[in-house]
XYZ file of C-alpha atoms in Angstrom:
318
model
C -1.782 -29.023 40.290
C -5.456 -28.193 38.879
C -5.905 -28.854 35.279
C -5.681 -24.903 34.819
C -2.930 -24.309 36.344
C -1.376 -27.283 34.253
C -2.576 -25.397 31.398
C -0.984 -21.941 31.977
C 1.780 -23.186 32.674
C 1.818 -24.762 29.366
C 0.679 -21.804 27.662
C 3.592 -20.116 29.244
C 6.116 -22.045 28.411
C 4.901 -21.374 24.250
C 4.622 -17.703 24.556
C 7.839 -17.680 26.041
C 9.654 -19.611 23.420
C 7.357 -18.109 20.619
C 7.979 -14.487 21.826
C 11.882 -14.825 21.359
C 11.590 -17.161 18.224
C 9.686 -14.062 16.377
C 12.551 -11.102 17.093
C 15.131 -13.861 16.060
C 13.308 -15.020 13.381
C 12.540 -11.705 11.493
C 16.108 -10.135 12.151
C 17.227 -13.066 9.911
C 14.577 -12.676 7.592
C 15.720 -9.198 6.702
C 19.105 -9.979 6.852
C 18.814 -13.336 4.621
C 16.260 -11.428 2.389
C 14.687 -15.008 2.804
C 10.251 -14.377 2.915
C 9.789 -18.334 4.381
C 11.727 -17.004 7.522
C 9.829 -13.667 7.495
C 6.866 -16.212 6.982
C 7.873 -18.199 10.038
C 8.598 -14.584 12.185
C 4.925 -13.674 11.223
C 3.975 -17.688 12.154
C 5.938 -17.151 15.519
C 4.108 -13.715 16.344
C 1.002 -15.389 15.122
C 1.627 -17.986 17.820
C 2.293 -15.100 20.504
C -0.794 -13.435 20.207
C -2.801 -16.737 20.352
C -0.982 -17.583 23.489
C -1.809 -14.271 24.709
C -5.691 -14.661 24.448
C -5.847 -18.311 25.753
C -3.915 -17.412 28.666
C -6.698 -14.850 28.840
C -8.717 -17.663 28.529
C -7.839 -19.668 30.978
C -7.615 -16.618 33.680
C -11.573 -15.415 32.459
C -13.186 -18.979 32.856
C -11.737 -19.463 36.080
C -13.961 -17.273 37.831
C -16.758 -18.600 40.061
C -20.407 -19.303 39.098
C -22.681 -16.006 40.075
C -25.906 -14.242 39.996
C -25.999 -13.815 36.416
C -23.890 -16.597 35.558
C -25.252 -19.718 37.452
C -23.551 -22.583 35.497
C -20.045 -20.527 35.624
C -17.777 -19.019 33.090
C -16.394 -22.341 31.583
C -17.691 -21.826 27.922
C -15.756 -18.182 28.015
C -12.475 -20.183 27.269
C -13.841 -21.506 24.114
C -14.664 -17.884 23.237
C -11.299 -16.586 23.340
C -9.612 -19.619 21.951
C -11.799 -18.856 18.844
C -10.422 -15.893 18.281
C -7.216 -17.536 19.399
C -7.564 -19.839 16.080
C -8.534 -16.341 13.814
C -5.555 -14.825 14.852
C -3.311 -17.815 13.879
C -5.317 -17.320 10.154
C -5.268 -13.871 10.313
C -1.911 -13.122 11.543
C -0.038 -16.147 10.132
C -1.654 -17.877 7.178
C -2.717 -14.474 4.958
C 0.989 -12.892 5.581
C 2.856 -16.518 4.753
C 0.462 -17.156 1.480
C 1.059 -13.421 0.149
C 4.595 -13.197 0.653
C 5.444 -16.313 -1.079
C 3.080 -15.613 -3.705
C 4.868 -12.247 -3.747
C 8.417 -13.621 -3.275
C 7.438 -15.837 -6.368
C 5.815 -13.438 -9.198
C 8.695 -10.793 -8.037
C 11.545 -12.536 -7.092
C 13.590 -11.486 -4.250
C 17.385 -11.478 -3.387
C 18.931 -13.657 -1.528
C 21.358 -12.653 1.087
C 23.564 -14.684 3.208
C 21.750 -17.981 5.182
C 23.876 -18.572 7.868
C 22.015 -16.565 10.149
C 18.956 -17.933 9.313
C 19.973 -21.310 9.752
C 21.290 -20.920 12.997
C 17.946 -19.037 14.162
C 16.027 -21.853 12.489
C 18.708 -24.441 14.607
C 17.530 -22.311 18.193
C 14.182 -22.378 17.205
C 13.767 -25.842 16.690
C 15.204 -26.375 20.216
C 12.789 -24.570 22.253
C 9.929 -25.548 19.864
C 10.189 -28.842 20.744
C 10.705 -28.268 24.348
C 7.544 -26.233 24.496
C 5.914 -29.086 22.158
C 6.983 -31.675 25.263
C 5.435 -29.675 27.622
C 2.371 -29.978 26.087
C 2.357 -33.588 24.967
C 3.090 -34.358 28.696
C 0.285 -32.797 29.196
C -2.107 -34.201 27.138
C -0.271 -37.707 27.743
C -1.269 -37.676 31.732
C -4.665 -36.388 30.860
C -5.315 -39.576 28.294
C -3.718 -41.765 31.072
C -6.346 -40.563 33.414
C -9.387 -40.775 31.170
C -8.073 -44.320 30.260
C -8.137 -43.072 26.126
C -5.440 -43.462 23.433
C -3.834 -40.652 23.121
C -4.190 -39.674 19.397
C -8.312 -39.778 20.415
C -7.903 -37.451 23.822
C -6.544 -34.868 21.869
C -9.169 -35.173 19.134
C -11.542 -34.963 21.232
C -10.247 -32.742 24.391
C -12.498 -29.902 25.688
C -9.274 -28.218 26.859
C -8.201 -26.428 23.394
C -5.454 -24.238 25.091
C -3.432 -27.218 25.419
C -4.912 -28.660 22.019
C -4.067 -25.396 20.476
C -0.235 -25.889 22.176
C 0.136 -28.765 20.830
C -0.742 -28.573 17.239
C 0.671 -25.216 16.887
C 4.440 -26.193 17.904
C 3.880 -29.584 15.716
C 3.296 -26.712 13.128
C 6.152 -24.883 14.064
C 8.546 -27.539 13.711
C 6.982 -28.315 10.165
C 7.373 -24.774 9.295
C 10.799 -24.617 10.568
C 11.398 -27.601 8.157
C 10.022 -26.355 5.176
C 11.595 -22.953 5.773
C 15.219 -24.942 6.073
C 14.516 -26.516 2.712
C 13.484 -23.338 0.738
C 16.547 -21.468 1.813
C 18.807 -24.497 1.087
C 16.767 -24.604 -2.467
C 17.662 -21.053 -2.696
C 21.555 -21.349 -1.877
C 21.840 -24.717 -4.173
C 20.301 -23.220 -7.495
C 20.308 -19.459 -6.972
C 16.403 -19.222 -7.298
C 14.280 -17.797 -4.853
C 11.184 -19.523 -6.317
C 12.140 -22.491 -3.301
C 11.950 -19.757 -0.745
C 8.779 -18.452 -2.214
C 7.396 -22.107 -2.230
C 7.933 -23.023 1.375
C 6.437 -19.477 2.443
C 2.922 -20.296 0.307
C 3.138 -23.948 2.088
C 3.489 -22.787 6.010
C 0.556 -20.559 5.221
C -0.860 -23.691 4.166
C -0.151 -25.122 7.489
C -1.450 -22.348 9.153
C -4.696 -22.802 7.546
C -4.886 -26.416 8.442
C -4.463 -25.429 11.967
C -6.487 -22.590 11.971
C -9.162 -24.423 10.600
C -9.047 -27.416 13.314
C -8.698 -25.355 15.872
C -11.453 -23.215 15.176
C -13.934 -26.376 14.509
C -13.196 -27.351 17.908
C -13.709 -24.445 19.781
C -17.479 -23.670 17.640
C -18.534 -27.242 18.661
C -17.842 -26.629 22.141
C -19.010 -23.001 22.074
C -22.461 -24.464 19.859
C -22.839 -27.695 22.845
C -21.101 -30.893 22.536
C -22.534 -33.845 24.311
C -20.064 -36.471 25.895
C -18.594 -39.426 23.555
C -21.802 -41.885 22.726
C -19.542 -44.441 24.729
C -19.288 -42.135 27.975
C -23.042 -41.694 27.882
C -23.488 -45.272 27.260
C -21.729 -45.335 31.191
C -23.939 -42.505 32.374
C -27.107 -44.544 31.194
C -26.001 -48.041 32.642
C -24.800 -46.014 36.227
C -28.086 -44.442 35.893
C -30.052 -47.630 35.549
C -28.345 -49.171 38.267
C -29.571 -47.117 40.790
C -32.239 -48.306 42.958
C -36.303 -47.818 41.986
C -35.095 -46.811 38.161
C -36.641 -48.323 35.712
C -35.895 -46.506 32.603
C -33.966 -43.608 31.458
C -36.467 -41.818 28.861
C -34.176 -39.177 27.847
C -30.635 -38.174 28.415
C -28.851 -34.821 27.804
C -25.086 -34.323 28.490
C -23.458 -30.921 27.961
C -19.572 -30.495 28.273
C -19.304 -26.776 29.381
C -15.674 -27.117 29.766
C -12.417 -28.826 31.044
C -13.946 -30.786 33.748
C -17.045 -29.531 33.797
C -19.776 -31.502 32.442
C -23.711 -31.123 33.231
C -25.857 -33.874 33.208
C -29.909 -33.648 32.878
C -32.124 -36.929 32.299
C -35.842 -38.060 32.438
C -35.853 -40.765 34.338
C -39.024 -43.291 34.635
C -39.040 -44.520 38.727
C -41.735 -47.373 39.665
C -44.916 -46.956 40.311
C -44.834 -47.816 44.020
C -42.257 -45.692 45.792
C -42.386 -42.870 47.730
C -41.512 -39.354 47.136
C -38.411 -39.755 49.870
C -37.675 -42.960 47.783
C -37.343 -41.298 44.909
C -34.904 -38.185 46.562
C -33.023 -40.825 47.600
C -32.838 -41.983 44.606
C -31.580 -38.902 42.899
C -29.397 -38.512 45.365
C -27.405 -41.826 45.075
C -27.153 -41.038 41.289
C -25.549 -37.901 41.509
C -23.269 -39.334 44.074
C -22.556 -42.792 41.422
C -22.215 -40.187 38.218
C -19.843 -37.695 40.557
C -17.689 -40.640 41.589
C -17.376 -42.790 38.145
C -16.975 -39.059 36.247
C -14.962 -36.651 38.462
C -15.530 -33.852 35.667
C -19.505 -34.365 36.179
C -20.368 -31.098 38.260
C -24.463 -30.349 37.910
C -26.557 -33.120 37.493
C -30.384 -32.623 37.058
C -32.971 -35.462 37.381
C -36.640 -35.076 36.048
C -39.196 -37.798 37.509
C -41.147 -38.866 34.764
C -43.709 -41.259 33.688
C -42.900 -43.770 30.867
C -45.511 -42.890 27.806
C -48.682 -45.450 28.060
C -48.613 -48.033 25.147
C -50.994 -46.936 21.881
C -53.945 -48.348 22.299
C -54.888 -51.577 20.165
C -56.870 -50.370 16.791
C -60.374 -51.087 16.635
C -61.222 -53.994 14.641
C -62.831 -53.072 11.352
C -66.037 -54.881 9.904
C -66.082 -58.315 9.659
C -65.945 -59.321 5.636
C -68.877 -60.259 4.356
């Protein structure tokens, strides 16, 4: 399966569970009275609509390169995943952080939990199935690049899953704080629990938001590869044939296996024009094979800058 289709199927999977988790979660909300589980409804429809623009994502920067689009629609992803990361502020954070604060300066009655704790129960379920979906995921893709898996998804240029992942780790730790404000609640009779837990998934949400939202405006702004990767591309580089130095080297990830390449390159003196074709040729074949992600690479013969002259020697002293 291609890594998009990997990823919608992913993305799937959370809009699925997230879609059900928000009715459930907001009938017990009104029925409990309790604002951390109208928090987590808002958090769950928060999570829907995000899932709903990276899947439109992932189906707008699959389309092929064009006229007026040469290198693709890769970066378009990062676009929508953006906004992807607003709407989890937007939608989630602002609502959880005012109703606690509201819940807490006004009180609020509490009605019976049991409902709510069996939603929350349910929930955590198909949280954390959608949550192993996506760590299986990323855990094949760090396999594959041969990198710990704690770094891969710091540092993945496929956010859908990234945002999968960190928003059902969020769930589940909203789920948690939402169990312990309504069991503050029932054990003292004070909804000032329930109004704490509600201010600290918005918190959460934030923190996600936040992350999320970096991510994507490095991409969208042009992140190179890791300095260890383009350590590799330099050495492969230098190892073809006729190079003698690599003057300058740009690397450009434009999305989820898609990575452009462009280098000055000094050749010697001596060869041919063929020669150096050739030689251009064998590169992008090395770079292609030792990075399958690398799709464009762009070579630029160039001379290595002549030495600074020797200063002239100044009067002799007298």
């Amino acid at each position: 399966m291609s890594d998009n289709g990997e990823s919608t199927v992913t993305v799937l999977v959370a809009a699925g569970a997230n879609l059900g988790i928000a009715v459930a979660k907001a009938a017990a909300g009104v029925i409990s009275g309790s604002s951390a589980m109208l928090s987590e409804a808002a958090h769950s429809v928060a999570d829907t609509v995000t899932e709903v623009m990276l899947l439109t994502a992932l189906k707008r920067s699959g389309k092929p390169a064009d006229e007026d689009h040469p290198v693709g629609h890769a970066g378009e992803r990062y676009v929508w995943a953006m906004l992807a990361a607003v709407a989890t502020f937007v939608g989630g954070a602002v609502f959880s952080v005012y109703d606690g604060v509201h819940t807490l300066t006004h009180g609020e009655e509490l009605g019976d939990p049991l409902v709510s704790y069996i939603v929350l129960g349910v929930s955590f379920v198909l949280e954390a199935f959608s949550l192993r979906t996506g760590v299986k995921q990323v855990r094949a893709e760090a396999e594959r690049m041969r990198a710990p898996f704690a770094r891969y998804l710091r540092l993945t240029p496929d956010t859908t899953v990234k945002a999968v992942v960190m928003e059902d780790s969020a769930a589940l730790a909203g789920l948690m704080l939402a169990a312990g404000g309504l069991l503050g609640g029932q054990l003292t009779g004070s909804g000032v629990w329930d109004g704490v837990a509600s201010i600290l998934i918005g918190c959460l949400l934030v923190y996600v938001a936040w992350v999320l939202g970096r991510a994507n405006a490095q991409l969208l702004i042009g992140r190179p590869l890791p300095r260890a990767m383009r350590a590799e591309v330099r050495e492969e580089l230098l190892g073809v044939p006729h190079v003698v130095d690599v003057l300058d080297l740009i690397t450009l990830i434009q999305g989820p296996g898609e990575v452009l390449i462009a280098a000055k390159v000094d050749f010697r003196d001596v060869v041919t024009a063929a020669e150096v074709e050739r030689a251009c040729e064998q590169a992008e074949t090395r770079l292609r094979a030792r990075f399958p992600s690398v799709r464009r690479v762009y070579l630029d013969p160039t001379p290595a800058p002549a030495p600074a002259p020797d200063p002239a020697p100044g009067p002799a002293p007298g």
